[in-house]
Amino acid sequence: MFLQLDHIKKSYGTGDNATLVLKGIDLGLARGEFCVLLGPSGSGKSTLLNIIGGIDSMDSGTITIDGELMNQMKEKQLTRYRRTHLGYVFQSYNLIPNLTVRENIEVGAYLSKDPLPVDELLHVLGLYDHRNKLPNQLSGGQQQRTAIGRAVVKKPDILLCDEPTGALDYTTSKEILKLIETVNQTYKSTVIMVTHNDALKYMADRVISLKDGVITNNYLNENKLPAEELEW
Amino acid sequence: MVMPRKSPLIHRIPRELRSDLGKYLVIFILLTASIGLVSGYLVAAESMITAYNDSFEKYHIEDGNFLLSKKANRSQIRKMEELGIQIYENFYREMPLDNGSTLRFFKDRTQINLPCLMKGRLPEKPGEIAIDRMYADNNHLRVGDQISCSSGTFTVTGLVALSDYSSLFQDNNDMMFDSILFGVSLVTAEEFDSWDPDTLRFSYSWSYNTPPRSEEEENELAEDMMKKINAIVSLESFTPRYTNQAIMFTGDDLGSDRAMMQVLLYIIVLIIAFVFRIIIQDTIQKESAVIGTLRASGYTKMELIRHYMASPVIITLISALIGNLLGYTFLKDFCAGLYYSSYSLPTYVTLWNSSAFFQTTVIPILIIMIICFFSLLGKLSLSPLSFLRKNLQRKKTRKAFPLSPRIPFFSRYHIRVILQNKGNYIMLFFGIIFANFLLIFGLALPSVLDHYQEGIGNNMLSKYQYILQFPMSAVKEDMKLEDLLSLILFYSDVETDVEDAEKFTAYSLSTLGEGRYKKEEISLYGIDKKSKYVPLDVTGDQVYISSSYAEKYKLQPGDTVTLKERYEDKTYHFTVSGIYDYEGSLCLFMSQNKLNDLVDLGSDYFSGYFSNQEIRDIDKKHLSTVIDYESLTKISRQLQKSMGSMMYLVDAFSVLIFIVLIYLMSKIIIEKNAQHISMSKILGYNNKEISRLYITSTTFVVIAFLLISLPLENALLRIIFEMFVMTSISGWIPYWLDPMIYVRMFLLGFGTYLVVALLEYKKIQKISMEEVLKNVE
């Protein structure tokens, strides 16, 4: 497996206040797989995403990415790991307000020795005409596309998306999902997408459901639908 | 070679600076002004010091001088020159001018103590005169003007700096020079030689044939020579160069200002660095999610530290460069002007000063870099997740500070605002302390000097003290008959019919110059046991000291003071019986008999008169000094003159710093609370109510800080002032602050704050209700 998680446990708080949010997660993902992590609020899906992303620590367990064990990495190595392997997309875009669309994407390109051509990506993202605009001159969908551009421009092995459509309307959400699908297919990035939206499981190669820190379901989707055809 | 790629974050910097132009502009102006001023000061000082140091050789400044009561004959000169020195006549005559000042006339010099012509030309014929440039400035005299005295009228042909009078000390024993009421000048040899020799003062300069190699050697050589010369001629005074204040005071003082200016700059830079720190922390708070995303994407801590450090460092760098540019041009001339208003220095050449550049460019940048770096390092050590969650507190506040519900709501709200912004308020407190300290520094000096002058006026021993010009032969151990006769003649000449006059003996001893005190002269007064001028019980061994002596040396009755002869190793010990309220000079009072016995002057000896009436029946040639109000207030007058312009500068600067700090802190506090303000608007609070909530809190804090800071600054300034007077000035000036200064400082501080508060009120009005919706997930 390209990404392998074994017995991941994570708790918050100490003593009597300690809450176990991940109770021993085991899963494996193949390279280029599109995985949707489903679950209600508090199920531990964002925590799991953050642990995979190396921005949160686990109490026990192991993560192996492309044969490399993440547990033994120090802070500097973790930063290098994120720099080399990961792209992040958040619900709240987190664009740099005083950089243009193009410059925001260049912020991601800077991290890679061999980034995607920015202009070409701007065309793919449908942002070429808006490349010189600042984030506050864009719609929510355009801002999220910029955030996706920033994440994928460095050709990450894994694209981590935390509720990427959470703040968007139906039409814009679909546009964003199509884009993530395109990125997955075009650049062969492994995508792990955290969502509340049950309908999104139909576009995934693999669906993982979490509840109370435990995987309740983990299956490969045999009837995968293109994002275009999703309805909710 | 592959060039490292530029971080795209670099594009943010100019936009960031533009978007907050007001904030960065004031910092830039403050830094540029501070750096420019200090750079100008250091460049001017260094150039001046070089010009001053070079003047010793360039203008062939004497190694010392001595004064004789009559002209030395050839044989005496030859004998003296056999001691290994070259002797030069440097006779002078002093005359009071119609403008109330005294001018010392010298013959144009060609061999020693050469003049530096600053403007015009040297006198070429009788009736022409070249006067000291600074004396001319202070008395509004220009080339072409005429000056009048008892010897006639002179036309000023040029302005000069006499190399042996860079500080215009009329007497080497004066506490301070006086460039307003005393000046030096040059006339032609023809004119000078036409004057009655009886009116001349026979001053001789000397230079060593083989210059001494060290200060110690020079000291020993001079002391030995003094004894030998005194055996050849009757010395009235003997002044080796290193003790000549007119030559050396300037050099000592020129260097001393530099350290103060540097410290001032570093304090300002430190304050600015902490302002940057607050701005950075505020920015990190605002951009927390972006930072979290960047860190999650793989940006390293160092990349982000470099990025957030860029603006402060760029601003400091530009300020340093422009400041230095201004320092080397306009401000250097301004600062040189400050020196020229105090000292009669020769012309100078601006010198490139690498040390000044280092101190005003490299060090400020380093200070800003170090403080910003460690501040950022601390902040950015948090995990990317903490940034994404906007959870930047290392320690979680477990409980809100308890406030009784009985406190009115608005008061509780004010307290919460203050607690929430305590970091910024602490910074504001230090800013107020610093700005107010500069202000008190600027305002206090005139107050101290006015009080001193007033005190002297009300507290003189007598309106006039006449010190007789005693022939040296009177104290010779091997007194010959002719010496005795001249002494008897002298005594009969110095009797007066003025009933008010009271005889006293005066003698000078020197302090030991121990610890932080420098060596200085202490006057010993031997007074009549029934003196009406100094009504003290001086029967027996009673010795009193003046209140200024007691204050300066922290002496109390029962303490013992040790003094020594100036040119000998002989020491005297006195036990203080009491303190006499007199601030005019550092002195000891005892009975005339005791003093005469102590220094073996003879029982009938006296050296002058106290009198409240002017004595006119003693020939002026028999008078060495007349101590009156003018001479006692020389020091305060000169300090007012030479530091006056500097004080205005300090005042202006402190007000500027005050405005900048209050503006920045209030701005940051308002910005930090923009969301809360916006939310309050949504809840229905109007602008007035919101301003009350946020500006009133800051107003309370500013008022409290202003009131707390005043006594602190007063105490601090007292320590610094007394230290300065103890170590740098002969004599004593008591520290005293006019209570009105507190009122002025408070009003100035509060007035400045009100202007800033008004600007902030307008800003609060502009904060839209959308603010609360921005960047909120």
Tab-separated table of N, CA and C in Angstrom, chain B residues 647-699:
chain	number	residue	atom	x	y	z
B	647	MET	N	17.858	71.406	24.266
B	647	MET	CA	16.670	71.085	25.059
B	647	MET	C	15.398	71.215	24.228
B	648	TYR	N	15.341	72.243	23.364
B	648	TYR	CA	14.163	72.380	22.498
B	648	TYR	C	14.044	71.150	21.607
B	649	LEU	N	15.198	70.697	21.143
B	649	LEU	CA	15.228	69.522	20.272
B	649	LEU	C	14.708	68.298	21.026
B	650	VAL	N	15.191	68.151	22.264
B	650	VAL	CA	14.752	67.008	23.077
B	650	VAL	C	13.248	67.094	23.330
B	651	ASP	N	12.755	68.312	23.614
B	651	ASP	CA	11.311	68.494	23.847
B	651	ASP	C	10.521	68.061	22.616
B	652	ALA	N	10.943	68.569	21.451
B	652	ALA	CA	10.215	68.264	20.212
B	652	ALA	C	10.248	66.758	19.964
B	653	PHE	N	11.385	66.175	20.219
B	653	PHE	CA	11.563	64.755	19.972
B	653	PHE	C	10.692	63.920	20.898
B	654	SER	N	10.640	64.321	22.155
B	654	SER	CA	9.851	63.540	23.105
B	654	SER	C	8.373	63.627	22.773
B	655	VAL	N	7.923	64.812	22.336
B	655	VAL	CA	6.509	64.935	21.949
B	655	VAL	C	6.246	64.029	20.749
B	656	LEU	N	7.186	64.009	19.802
B	656	LEU	CA	7.022	63.152	18.616
B	656	LEU	C	6.935	61.679	19.021
B	657	ILE	N	7.829	61.266	19.907
B	657	ILE	CA	7.820	59.863	20.352
B	657	ILE	C	6.520	59.551	21.075
B	658	PHE	N	6.096	60.499	21.886
B	658	PHE	CA	4.859	60.322	22.631
B	658	PHE	C	3.692	60.107	21.662
B	659	ILE	N	3.607	60.986	20.655
B	659	ILE	CA	2.509	60.885	19.680
B	659	ILE	C	2.568	59.529	18.981
B	660	VAL	N	3.775	59.176	18.545
B	660	VAL	CA	3.942	57.935	17.793
B	660	VAL	C	3.513	56.732	18.626
B	661	LEU	N	3.982	56.693	19.861
B	661	LEU	CA	3.676	55.521	20.688
B	661	LEU	C	2.196	55.440	21.033
B	662	ILE	N	1.624	56.565	21.426
B	662	ILE	CA	0.196	56.546	21.773
B	662	ILE	C	-0.609	56.167	20.530
B	663	TYR	N	-0.224	56.757	19.390
B	663	TYR	CA	-0.939	56.482	18.148
B	663	TYR	C	-0.860	54.994	17.809
B	664	LEU	N	0.365	54.455	17.863
B	664	LEU	CA	0.540	53.051	17.483
B	664	LEU	C	-0.206	52.113	18.425
B	665	MET	N	-0.066	52.384	19.716
B	665	MET	CA	-0.697	51.485	20.686
B	665	MET	C	-2.214	51.543	20.573
B	666	SER	N	-2.759	52.774	20.466
B	666	SER	CA	-4.218	52.896	20.362
B	666	SER	C	-4.689	52.226	19.079
B	667	LYS	N	-3.946	52.433	18.016
B	667	LYS	CA	-4.316	51.858	16.716
B	667	LYS	C	-4.336	50.332	16.806
B	668	ILE	N	-3.294	49.793	17.415
B	668	ILE	CA	-3.209	48.335	17.511
B	668	ILE	C	-4.351	47.801	18.376
B	669	ILE	N	-4.629	48.510	19.459
B	669	ILE	CA	-5.704	48.047	20.351
B	669	ILE	C	-7.044	48.094	19.617
B	670	ILE	N	-7.274	49.169	18.882
B	670	ILE	CA	-8.547	49.293	18.140
B	670	ILE	C	-8.626	48.194	17.070
B	671	GLU	N	-7.513	48.010	16.347
B	671	GLU	CA	-7.504	46.983	15.289
B	671	GLU	C	-7.763	45.595	15.863
B	672	LYS	N	-7.118	45.361	16.984
B	672	LYS	CA	-7.249	44.057	17.612
B	672	LYS	C	-8.697	43.798	18.023
B	673	ASN	N	-9.386	44.884	18.340
B	673	ASN	CA	-10.752	44.747	18.818
B	673	ASN	C	-11.781	44.999	17.720
B	674	ALA	N	-11.290	45.099	16.468
B	674	ALA	CA	-12.205	45.453	15.371
B	674	ALA	C	-13.410	44.513	15.314
B	675	GLN	N	-13.164	43.232	15.495
B	675	GLN	CA	-14.270	42.268	15.419
B	675	GLN	C	-15.277	42.485	16.536
B	676	HIS	N	-14.746	42.725	17.732
B	676	HIS	CA	-15.654	42.954	18.860
B	676	HIS	C	-16.455	44.231	18.633
B	677	ILE	N	-15.742	45.247	18.094
B	677	ILE	CA	-16.420	46.524	17.837
B	677	ILE	C	-17.539	46.310	16.820
B	678	SER	N	-17.180	45.562	15.770
B	678	SER	CA	-18.155	45.276	14.717
B	678	SER	C	-19.349	44.515	15.287
B	679	MET	N	-19.049	43.538	16.144
B	679	MET	CA	-20.126	42.745	16.749
B	679	MET	C	-20.999	43.634	17.626
B	680	SER	N	-20.352	44.566	18.347
B	680	SER	CA	-21.128	45.479	19.187
B	680	SER	C	-22.085	46.296	18.330
B	681	LYS	N	-21.607	46.678	17.128
B	681	LYS	CA	-22.471	47.441	16.218
B	681	LYS	C	-23.672	46.608	15.803
B	682	ILE	N	-23.401	45.327	15.493
B	682	ILE	CA	-24.498	44.442	15.099
B	682	ILE	C	-25.514	44.320	16.231
B	683	LEU	N	-24.989	44.278	17.463
B	683	LEU	CA	-25.885	44.155	18.616
B	683	LEU	C	-26.697	45.420	18.866
B	684	GLY	N	-26.298	46.521	18.229
B	684	GLY	CA	-27.081	47.739	18.351
B	684	GLY	C	-26.407	48.864	19.105
B	685	TYR	N	-25.157	48.683	19.492
B	685	TYR	CA	-24.449	49.777	20.172
B	685	TYR	C	-24.117	50.851	19.145
B	686	ASN	N	-24.279	52.115	19.526
B	686	ASN	CA	-23.912	53.163	18.565
B	686	ASN	C	-22.436	53.531	18.743
B	687	ASN	N	-21.946	54.347	17.789
B	687	ASN	CA	-20.518	54.677	17.762
B	687	ASN	C	-20.042	55.306	19.065
B	688	LYS	N	-20.901	56.150	19.623
B	688	LYS	CA	-20.524	56.846	20.853
B	688	LYS	C	-20.312	55.839	21.993
B	689	GLU	N	-21.239	54.899	22.072
B	689	GLU	CA	-21.148	53.897	23.139
B	689	GLU	C	-19.911	53.011	22.938
B	690	ILE	N	-19.687	52.659	21.680
B	690	ILE	CA	-18.520	51.798	21.403
B	690	ILE	C	-17.229	52.547	21.722
B	691	SER	N	-17.181	53.826	21.355
B	691	SER	CA	-15.981	54.611	21.653
B	691	SER	C	-15.779	54.678	23.157
B	692	ARG	N	-16.910	54.813	23.870
B	692	ARG	CA	-16.802	54.853	25.334
B	692	ARG	C	-16.178	53.555	25.846
B	693	LEU	N	-16.609	52.449	25.236
B	693	LEU	CA	-16.108	51.154	25.694
B	693	LEU	C	-14.620	51.001	25.442
B	694	TYR	N	-14.201	51.359	24.230
B	694	TYR	CA	-12.817	51.064	23.858
B	694	TYR	C	-11.864	52.232	24.118
B	695	ILE	N	-12.280	53.454	23.741
B	695	ILE	CA	-11.350	54.584	23.928
B	695	ILE	C	-11.277	54.963	25.404
B	696	THR	N	-12.402	54.885	26.100
B	696	THR	CA	-12.367	55.266	27.515
B	696	THR	C	-11.408	54.369	28.291
B	697	SER	N	-11.372	53.098	27.937
B	697	SER	CA	-10.454	52.189	28.639
B	697	SER	C	-9.025	52.671	28.464
B	698	THR	N	-8.687	52.980	27.203
B	698	THR	CA	-7.326	53.448	26.941
B	698	THR	C	-7.102	54.789	27.646
B	699	THR	N	-8.130	55.621	27.691
B	699	THR	CA	-7.982	56.929	28.345
B	699	THR	C	-7.656	56.755	29.827
